[in-house]
PDB file of C-alpha atoms in Angstrom:
ATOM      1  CA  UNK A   1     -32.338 -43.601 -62.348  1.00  0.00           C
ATOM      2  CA  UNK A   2     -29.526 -41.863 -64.007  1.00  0.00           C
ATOM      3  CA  UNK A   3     -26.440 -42.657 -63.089  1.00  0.00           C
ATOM      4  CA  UNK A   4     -23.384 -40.091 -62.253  1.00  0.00           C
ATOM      5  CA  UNK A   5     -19.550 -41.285 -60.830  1.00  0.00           C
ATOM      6  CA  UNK A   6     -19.506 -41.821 -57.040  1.00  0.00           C
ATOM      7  CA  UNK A   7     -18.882 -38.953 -54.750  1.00  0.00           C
ATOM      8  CA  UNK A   8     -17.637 -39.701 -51.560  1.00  0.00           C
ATOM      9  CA  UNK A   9     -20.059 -39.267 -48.336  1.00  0.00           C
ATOM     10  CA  UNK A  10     -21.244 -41.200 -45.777  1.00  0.00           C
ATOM     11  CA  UNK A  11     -20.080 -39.565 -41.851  1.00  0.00           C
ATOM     12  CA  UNK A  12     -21.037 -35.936 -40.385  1.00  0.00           C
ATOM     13  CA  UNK A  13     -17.543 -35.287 -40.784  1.00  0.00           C
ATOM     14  CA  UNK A  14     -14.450 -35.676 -43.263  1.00  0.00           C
ATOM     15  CA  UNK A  15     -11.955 -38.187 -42.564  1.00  0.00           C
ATOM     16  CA  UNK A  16      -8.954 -39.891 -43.564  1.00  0.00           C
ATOM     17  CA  UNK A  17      -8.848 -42.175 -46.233  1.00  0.00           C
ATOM     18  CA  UNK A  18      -8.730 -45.865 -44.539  1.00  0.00           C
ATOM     19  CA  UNK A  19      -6.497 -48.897 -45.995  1.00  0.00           C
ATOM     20  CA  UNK A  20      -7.858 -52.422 -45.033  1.00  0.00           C
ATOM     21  CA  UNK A  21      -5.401 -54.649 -43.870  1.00  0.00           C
ATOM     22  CA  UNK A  22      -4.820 -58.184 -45.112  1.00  0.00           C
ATOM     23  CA  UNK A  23      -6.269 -59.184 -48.672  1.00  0.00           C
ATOM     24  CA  UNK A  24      -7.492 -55.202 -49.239  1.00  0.00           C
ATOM     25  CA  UNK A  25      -4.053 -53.908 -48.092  1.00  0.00           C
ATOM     26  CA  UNK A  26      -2.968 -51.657 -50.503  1.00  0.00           C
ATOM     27  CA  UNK A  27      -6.479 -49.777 -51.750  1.00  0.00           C
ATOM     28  CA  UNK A  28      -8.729 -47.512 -49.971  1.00  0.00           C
ATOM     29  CA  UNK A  29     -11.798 -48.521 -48.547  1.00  0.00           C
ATOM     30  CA  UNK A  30     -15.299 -47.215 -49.253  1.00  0.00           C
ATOM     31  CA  UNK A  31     -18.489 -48.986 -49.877  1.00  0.00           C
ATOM     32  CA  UNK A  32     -20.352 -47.734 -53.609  1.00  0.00           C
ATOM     33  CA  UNK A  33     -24.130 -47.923 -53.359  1.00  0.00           C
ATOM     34  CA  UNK A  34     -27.163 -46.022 -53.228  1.00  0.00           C
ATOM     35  CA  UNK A  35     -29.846 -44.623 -50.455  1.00  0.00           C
ATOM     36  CA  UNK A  36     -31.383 -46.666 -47.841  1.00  0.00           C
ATOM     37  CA  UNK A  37     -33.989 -43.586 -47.770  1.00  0.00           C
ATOM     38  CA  UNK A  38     -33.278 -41.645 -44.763  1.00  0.00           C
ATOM     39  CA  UNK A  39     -31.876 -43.627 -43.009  1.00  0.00           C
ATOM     40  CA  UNK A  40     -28.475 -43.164 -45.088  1.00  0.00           C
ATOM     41  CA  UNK A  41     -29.248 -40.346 -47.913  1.00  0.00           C
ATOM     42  CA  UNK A  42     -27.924 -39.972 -51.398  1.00  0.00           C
ATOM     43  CA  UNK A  43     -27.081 -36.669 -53.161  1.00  0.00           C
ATOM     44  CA  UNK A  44     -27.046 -39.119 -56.654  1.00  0.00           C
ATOM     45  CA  UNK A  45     -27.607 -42.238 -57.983  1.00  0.00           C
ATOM     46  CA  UNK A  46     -23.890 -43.820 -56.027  1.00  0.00           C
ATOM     47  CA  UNK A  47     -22.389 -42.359 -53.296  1.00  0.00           C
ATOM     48  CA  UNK A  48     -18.849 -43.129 -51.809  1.00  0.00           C
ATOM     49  CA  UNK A  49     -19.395 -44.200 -48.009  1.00  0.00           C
ATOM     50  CA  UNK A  50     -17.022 -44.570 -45.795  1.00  0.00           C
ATOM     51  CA  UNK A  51     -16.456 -48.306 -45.242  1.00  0.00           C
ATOM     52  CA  UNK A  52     -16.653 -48.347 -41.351  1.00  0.00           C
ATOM     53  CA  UNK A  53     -19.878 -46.327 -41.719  1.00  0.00           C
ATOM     54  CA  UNK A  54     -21.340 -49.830 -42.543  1.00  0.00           C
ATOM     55  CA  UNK A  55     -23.631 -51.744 -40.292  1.00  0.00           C
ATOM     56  CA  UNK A  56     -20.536 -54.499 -39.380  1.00  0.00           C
ATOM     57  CA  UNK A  57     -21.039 -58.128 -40.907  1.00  0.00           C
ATOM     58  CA  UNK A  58     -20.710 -61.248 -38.997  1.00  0.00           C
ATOM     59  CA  UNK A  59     -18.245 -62.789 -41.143  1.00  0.00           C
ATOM     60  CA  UNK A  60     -18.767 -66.552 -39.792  1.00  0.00           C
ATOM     61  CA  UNK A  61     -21.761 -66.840 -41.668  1.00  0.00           C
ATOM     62  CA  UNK A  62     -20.558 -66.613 -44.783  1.00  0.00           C
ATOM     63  CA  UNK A  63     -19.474 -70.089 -45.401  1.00  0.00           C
ATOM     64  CA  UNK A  64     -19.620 -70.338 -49.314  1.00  0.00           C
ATOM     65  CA  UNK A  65     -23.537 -71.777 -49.480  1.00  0.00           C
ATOM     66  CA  UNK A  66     -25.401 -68.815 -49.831  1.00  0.00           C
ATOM     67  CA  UNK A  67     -27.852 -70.337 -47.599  1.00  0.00           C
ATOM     68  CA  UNK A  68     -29.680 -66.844 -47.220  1.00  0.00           C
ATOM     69  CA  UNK A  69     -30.586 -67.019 -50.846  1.00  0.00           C
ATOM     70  CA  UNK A  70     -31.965 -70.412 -50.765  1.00  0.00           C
ATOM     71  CA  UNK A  71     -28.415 -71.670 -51.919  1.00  0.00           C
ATOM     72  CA  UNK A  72     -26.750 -71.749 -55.146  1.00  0.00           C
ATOM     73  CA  UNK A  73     -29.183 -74.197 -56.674  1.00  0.00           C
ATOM     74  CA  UNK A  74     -27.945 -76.665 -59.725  1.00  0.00           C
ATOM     75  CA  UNK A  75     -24.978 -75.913 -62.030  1.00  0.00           C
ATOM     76  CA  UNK A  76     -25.235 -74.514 -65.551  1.00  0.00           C
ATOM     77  CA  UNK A  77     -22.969 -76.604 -67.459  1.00  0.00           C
ATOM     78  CA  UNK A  78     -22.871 -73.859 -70.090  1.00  0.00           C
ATOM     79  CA  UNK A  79     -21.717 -71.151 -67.249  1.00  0.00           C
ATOM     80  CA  UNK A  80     -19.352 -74.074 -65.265  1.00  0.00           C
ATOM     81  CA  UNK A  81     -17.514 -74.516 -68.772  1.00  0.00           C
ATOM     82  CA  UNK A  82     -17.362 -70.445 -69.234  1.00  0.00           C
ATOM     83  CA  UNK A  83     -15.998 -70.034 -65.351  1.00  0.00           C
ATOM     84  CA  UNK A  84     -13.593 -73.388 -66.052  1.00  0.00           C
ATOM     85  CA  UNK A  85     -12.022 -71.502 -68.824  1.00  0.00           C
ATOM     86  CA  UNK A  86     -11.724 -68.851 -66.650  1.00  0.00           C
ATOM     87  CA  UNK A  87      -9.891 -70.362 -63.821  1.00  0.00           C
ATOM     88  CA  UNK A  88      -7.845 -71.758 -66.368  1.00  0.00           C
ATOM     89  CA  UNK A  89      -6.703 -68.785 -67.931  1.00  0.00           C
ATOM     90  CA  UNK A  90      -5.707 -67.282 -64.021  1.00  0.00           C
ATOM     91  CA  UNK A  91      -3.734 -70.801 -63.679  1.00  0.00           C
ATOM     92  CA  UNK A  92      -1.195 -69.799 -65.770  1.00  0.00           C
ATOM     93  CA  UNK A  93      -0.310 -67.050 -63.635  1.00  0.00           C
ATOM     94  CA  UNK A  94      -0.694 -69.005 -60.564  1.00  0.00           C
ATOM     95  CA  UNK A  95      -4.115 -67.904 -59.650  1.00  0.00           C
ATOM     96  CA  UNK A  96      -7.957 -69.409 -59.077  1.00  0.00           C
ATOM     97  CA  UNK A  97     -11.155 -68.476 -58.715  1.00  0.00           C
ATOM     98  CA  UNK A  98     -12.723 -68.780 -55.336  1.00  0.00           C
ATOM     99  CA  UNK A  99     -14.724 -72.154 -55.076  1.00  0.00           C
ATOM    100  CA  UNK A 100     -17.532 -69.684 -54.123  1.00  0.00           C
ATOM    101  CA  UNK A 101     -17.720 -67.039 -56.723  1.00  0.00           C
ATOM    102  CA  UNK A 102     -17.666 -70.318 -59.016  1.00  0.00           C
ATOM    103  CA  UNK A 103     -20.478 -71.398 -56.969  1.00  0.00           C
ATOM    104  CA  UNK A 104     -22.209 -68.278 -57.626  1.00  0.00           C
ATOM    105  CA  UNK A 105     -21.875 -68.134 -60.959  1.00  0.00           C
ATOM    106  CA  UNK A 106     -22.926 -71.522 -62.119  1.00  0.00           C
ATOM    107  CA  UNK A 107     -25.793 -71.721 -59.677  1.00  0.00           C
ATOM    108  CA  UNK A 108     -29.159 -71.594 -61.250  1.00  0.00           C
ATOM    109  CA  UNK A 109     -30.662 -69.737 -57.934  1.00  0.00           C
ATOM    110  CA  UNK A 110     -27.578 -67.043 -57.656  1.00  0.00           C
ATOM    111  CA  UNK A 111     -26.694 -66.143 -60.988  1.00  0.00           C
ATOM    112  CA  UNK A 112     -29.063 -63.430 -61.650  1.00  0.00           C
ATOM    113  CA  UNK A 113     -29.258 -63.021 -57.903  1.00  0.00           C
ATOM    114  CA  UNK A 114     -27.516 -59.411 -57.546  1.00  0.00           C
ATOM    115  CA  UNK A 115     -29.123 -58.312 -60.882  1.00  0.00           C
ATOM    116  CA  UNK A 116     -33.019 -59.057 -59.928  1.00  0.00           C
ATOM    117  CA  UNK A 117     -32.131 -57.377 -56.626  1.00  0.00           C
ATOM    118  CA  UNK A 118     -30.309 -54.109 -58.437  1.00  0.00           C
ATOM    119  CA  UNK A 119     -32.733 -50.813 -58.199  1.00  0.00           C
ATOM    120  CA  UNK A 120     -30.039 -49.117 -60.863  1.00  0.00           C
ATOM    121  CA  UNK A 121     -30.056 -52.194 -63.249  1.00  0.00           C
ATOM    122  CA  UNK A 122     -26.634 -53.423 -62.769  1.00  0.00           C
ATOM    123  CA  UNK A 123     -25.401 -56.597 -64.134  1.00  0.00           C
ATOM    124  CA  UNK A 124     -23.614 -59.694 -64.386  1.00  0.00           C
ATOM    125  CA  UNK A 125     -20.385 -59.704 -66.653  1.00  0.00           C
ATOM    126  CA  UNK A 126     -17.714 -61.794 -66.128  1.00  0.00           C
ATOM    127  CA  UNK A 127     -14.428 -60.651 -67.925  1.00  0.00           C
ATOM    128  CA  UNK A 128     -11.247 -62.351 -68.725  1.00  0.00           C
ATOM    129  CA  UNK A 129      -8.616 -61.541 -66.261  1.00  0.00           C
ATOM    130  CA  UNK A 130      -7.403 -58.048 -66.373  1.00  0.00           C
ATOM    131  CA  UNK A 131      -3.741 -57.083 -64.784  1.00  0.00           C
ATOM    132  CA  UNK A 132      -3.999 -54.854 -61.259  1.00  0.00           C
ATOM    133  CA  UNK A 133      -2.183 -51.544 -62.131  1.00  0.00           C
ATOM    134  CA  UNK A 134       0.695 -50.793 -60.147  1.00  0.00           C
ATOM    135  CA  UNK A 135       0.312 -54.426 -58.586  1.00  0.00           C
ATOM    136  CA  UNK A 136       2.531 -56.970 -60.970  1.00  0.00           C
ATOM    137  CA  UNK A 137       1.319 -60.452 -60.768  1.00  0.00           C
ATOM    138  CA  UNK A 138      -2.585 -59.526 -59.500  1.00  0.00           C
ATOM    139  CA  UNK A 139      -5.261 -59.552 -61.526  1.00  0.00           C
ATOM    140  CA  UNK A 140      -8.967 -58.586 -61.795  1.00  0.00           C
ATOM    141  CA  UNK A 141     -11.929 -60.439 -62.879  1.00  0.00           C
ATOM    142  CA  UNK A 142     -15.056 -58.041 -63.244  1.00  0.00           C
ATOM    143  CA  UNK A 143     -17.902 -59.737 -62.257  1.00  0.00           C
ATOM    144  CA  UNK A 144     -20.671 -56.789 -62.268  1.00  0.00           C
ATOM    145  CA  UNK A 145     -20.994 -53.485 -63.709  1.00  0.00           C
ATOM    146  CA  UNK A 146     -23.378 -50.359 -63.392  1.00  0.00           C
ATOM    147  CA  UNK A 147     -25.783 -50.436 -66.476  1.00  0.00           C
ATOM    148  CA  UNK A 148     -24.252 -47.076 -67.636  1.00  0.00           C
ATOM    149  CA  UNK A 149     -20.784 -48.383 -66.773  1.00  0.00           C
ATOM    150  CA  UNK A 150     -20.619 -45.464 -64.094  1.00  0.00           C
ATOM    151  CA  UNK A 151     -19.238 -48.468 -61.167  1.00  0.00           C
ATOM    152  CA  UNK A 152     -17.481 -51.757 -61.977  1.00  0.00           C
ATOM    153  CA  UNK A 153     -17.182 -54.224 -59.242  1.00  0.00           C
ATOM    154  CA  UNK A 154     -13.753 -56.795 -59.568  1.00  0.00           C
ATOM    155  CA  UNK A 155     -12.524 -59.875 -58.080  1.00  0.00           C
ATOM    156  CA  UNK A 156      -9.121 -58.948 -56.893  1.00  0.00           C
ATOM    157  CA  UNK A 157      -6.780 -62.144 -56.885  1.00  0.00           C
ATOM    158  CA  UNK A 158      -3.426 -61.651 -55.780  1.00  0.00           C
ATOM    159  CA  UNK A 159      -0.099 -64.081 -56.170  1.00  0.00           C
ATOM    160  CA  UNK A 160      -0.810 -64.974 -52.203  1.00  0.00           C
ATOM    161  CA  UNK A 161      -3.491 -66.765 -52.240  1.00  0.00           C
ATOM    162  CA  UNK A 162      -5.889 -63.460 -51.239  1.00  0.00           C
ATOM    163  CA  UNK A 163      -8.737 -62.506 -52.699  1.00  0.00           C
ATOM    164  CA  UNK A 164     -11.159 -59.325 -51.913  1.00  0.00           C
ATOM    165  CA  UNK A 165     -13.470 -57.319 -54.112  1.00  0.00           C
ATOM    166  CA  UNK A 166     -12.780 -54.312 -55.140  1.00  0.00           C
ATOM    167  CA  UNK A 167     -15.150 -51.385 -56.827  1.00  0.00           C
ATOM    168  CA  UNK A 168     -13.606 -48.880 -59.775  1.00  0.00           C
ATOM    169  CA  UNK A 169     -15.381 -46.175 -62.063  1.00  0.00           C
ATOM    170  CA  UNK A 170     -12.954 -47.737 -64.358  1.00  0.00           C
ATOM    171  CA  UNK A 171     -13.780 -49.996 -66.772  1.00  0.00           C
ATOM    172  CA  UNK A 172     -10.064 -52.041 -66.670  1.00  0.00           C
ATOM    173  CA  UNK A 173     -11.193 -54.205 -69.644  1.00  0.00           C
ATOM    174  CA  UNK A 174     -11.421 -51.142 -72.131  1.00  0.00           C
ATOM    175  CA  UNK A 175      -8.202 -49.482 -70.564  1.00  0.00           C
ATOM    176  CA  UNK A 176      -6.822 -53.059 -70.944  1.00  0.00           C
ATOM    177  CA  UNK A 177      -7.487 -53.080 -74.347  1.00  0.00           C
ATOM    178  CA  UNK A 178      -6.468 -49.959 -75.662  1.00  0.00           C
ATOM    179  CA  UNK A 179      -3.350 -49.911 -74.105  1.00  0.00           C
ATOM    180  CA  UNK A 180      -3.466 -48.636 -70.800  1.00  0.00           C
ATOM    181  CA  UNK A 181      -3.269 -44.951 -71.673  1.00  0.00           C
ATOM    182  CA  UNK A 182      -3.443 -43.781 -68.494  1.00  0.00           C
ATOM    183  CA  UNK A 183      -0.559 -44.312 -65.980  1.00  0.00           C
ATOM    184  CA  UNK A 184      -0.381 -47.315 -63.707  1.00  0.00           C
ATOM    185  CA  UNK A 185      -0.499 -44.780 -60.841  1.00  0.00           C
ATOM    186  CA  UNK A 186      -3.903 -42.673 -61.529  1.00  0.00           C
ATOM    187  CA  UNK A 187      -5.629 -45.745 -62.482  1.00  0.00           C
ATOM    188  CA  UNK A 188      -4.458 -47.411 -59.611  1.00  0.00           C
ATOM    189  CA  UNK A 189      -5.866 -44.356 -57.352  1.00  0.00           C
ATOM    190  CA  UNK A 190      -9.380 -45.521 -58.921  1.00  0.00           C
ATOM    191  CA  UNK A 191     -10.016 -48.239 -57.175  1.00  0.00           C
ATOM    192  CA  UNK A 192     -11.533 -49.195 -53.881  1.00  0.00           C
ATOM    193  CA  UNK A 193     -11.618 -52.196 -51.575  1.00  0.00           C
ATOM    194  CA  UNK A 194     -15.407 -52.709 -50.361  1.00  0.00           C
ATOM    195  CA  UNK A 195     -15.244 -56.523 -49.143  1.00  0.00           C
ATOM    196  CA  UNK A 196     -12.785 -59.032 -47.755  1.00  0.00           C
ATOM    197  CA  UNK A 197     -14.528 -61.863 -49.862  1.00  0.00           C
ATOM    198  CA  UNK A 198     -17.142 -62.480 -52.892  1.00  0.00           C
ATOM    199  CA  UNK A 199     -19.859 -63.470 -50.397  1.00  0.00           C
ATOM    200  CA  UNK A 200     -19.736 -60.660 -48.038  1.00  0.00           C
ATOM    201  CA  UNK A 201     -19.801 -58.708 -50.963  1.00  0.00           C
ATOM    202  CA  UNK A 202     -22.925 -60.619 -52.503  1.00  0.00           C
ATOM    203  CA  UNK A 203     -24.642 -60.869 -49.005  1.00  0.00           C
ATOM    204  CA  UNK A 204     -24.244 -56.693 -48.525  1.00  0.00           C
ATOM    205  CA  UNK A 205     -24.940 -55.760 -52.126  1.00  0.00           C
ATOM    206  CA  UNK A 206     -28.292 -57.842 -51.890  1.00  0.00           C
ATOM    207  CA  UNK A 207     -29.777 -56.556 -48.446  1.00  0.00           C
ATOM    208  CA  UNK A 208     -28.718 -53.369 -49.224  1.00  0.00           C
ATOM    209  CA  UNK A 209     -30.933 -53.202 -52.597  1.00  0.00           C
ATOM    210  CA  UNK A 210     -33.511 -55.179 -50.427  1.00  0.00           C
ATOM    211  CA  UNK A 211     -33.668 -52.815 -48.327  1.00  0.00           C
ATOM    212  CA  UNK A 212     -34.227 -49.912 -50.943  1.00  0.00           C
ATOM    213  CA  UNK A 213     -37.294 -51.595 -52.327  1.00  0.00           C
ATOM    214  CA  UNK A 214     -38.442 -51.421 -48.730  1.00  0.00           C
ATOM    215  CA  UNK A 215     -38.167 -48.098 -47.949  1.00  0.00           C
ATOM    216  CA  UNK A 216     -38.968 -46.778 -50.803  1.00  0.00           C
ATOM    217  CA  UNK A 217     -42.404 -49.315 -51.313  1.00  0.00           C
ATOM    218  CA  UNK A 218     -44.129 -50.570 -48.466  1.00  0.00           C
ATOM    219  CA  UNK A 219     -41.810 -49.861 -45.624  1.00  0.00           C
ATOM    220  CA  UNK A 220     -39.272 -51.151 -43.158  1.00  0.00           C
ATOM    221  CA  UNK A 221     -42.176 -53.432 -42.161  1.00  0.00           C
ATOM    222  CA  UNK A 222     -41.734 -55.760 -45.356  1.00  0.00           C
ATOM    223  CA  UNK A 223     -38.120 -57.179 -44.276  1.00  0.00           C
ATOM    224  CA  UNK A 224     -36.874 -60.009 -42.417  1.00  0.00           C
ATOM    225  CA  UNK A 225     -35.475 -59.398 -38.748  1.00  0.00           C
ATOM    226  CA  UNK A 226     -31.905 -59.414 -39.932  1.00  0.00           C
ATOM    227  CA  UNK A 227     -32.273 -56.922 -43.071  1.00  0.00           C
ATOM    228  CA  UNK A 228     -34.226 -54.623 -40.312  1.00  0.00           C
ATOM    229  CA  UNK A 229     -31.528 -55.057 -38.188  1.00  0.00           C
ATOM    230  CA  UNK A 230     -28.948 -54.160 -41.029  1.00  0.00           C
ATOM    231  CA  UNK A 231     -31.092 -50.578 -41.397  1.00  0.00           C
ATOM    232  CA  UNK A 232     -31.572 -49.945 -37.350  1.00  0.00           C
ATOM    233  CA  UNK A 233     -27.716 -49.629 -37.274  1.00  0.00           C
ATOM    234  CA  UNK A 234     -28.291 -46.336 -39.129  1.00  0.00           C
ATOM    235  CA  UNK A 235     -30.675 -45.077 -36.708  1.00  0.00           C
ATOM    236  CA  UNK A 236     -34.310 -42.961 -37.790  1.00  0.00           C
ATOM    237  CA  UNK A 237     -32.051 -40.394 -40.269  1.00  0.00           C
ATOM    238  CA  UNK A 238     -28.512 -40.551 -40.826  1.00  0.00           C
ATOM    239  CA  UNK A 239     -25.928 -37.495 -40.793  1.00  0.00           C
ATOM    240  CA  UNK A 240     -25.909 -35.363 -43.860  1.00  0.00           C
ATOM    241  CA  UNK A 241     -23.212 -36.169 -46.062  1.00  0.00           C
ATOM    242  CA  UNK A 242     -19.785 -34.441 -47.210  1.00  0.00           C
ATOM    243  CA  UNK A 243     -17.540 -34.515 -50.135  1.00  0.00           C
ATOM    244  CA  UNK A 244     -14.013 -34.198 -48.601  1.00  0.00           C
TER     245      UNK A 244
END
């Protein structure tokens, strides 16, 4: 599939931008994947949907074990001492990495997890950490990225103690590197909040690519009851999309 920047669709008709509260407070909210057939269409290979157009998660069960992927399995030493430099490098600006992302990472069973799963070949790339535009003291941690670098999704760590995930066209390492060309302020308007933590994110990102396969293979027919479930929230077809 190729792959073109995200347009935004996702309800019959426009609405206002939304703004999470709490650890997203601060960016827009929208939700960067592909088609679950018809049940949720897709004029290209990302669409923009509005976040509250999503089936609603059950936060509670998202505990840091991944037990819905068998759990994280054993540890790469190789990756632990990778993510330990990492966390070191965010501890001397007062931040960590979520025990779970680390988790994630290292695990033998996750790592490639969100990759295997990916019908438009993204991947896993872990970057050093990146200063927030137009947020001082925040930072961002890439952690996967489109394979034609068309969406980049971030850890977003802030001096609080809060952490979300957040979703860019932008790739902040190269604008990092070259300066920053841009202003803080457009670049800043680039980027979306799409999950209150790394495992919602993980969990979402997974059945949703699932659930692709599915409908686009041998059917509805092939998933587990809660993956069906995640579909029936978009009913038979979904409403045709619009670019605001």
């Amino acid at each position: 599939m190729l792959a073109e920047r995200p347009v935004r669709t996702g309800t019959s008709e426009p609405t206002e931008p939304t703004e999470p509260a709490g650890p997203g407070a601060g960016f827009e909210a929208g939700w960067c994947a592909s088609d679950l057939g018809e049940h949720r269409p897709c004029q290209y290979t990302y669409e923009y949907y509005d976040y509250e157009s999503l089936p609603p998660l059950d936060s509670a069960r998202f505990t840091g074990d991944f037990a819905w992927l068998g759990g994280p399995g054993a540890a790469s030493p190789e990756r632990g001492a990778a993510l330990a430099a990492l966390d070191g490098a965010l501890a001397a600006h007062g931040l960590a990495l979520p025990a779970e992302f680390i988790a994630f990472q290292a695990g033998e069973r996750t790592h490639h997890a969100l990759d295997e799963v990916s019908v438009t070949a993204c991947w896993t790339s872990v970057s050093e950490p990146l200063p927030c535009p137009g947020e001082p003291g925040t930072f961002l941690v890439r952690f996967l990225r489109d394979q034609q670098d068309c969406v980049h999704w971030y850890l977003c760590l802030r001096p609080s103690g809060e952490t979300c995930v957040v979703w860019s066209p932008v790739d902040f390492a190269y604008e990092y590197e070259r300066g920053r060309e841009a202003g803080a302020a457009e670049l800043r308007a680039e980027i979306r909040w799409c999950a209150p933590a790394f495992e919602e994110f993980a969990y979402r990102f997974w059945a949703e690519n699932r659930i692709w396969h599915a409908v686009h293979g041998g059917g509805p027919a092939e998933l587990d009851q809660p993956l069906r479930d995640y579909l029936d929230h978009y009913g038979p077809t979904a409403a045709s999309p619009h670019t605001p």
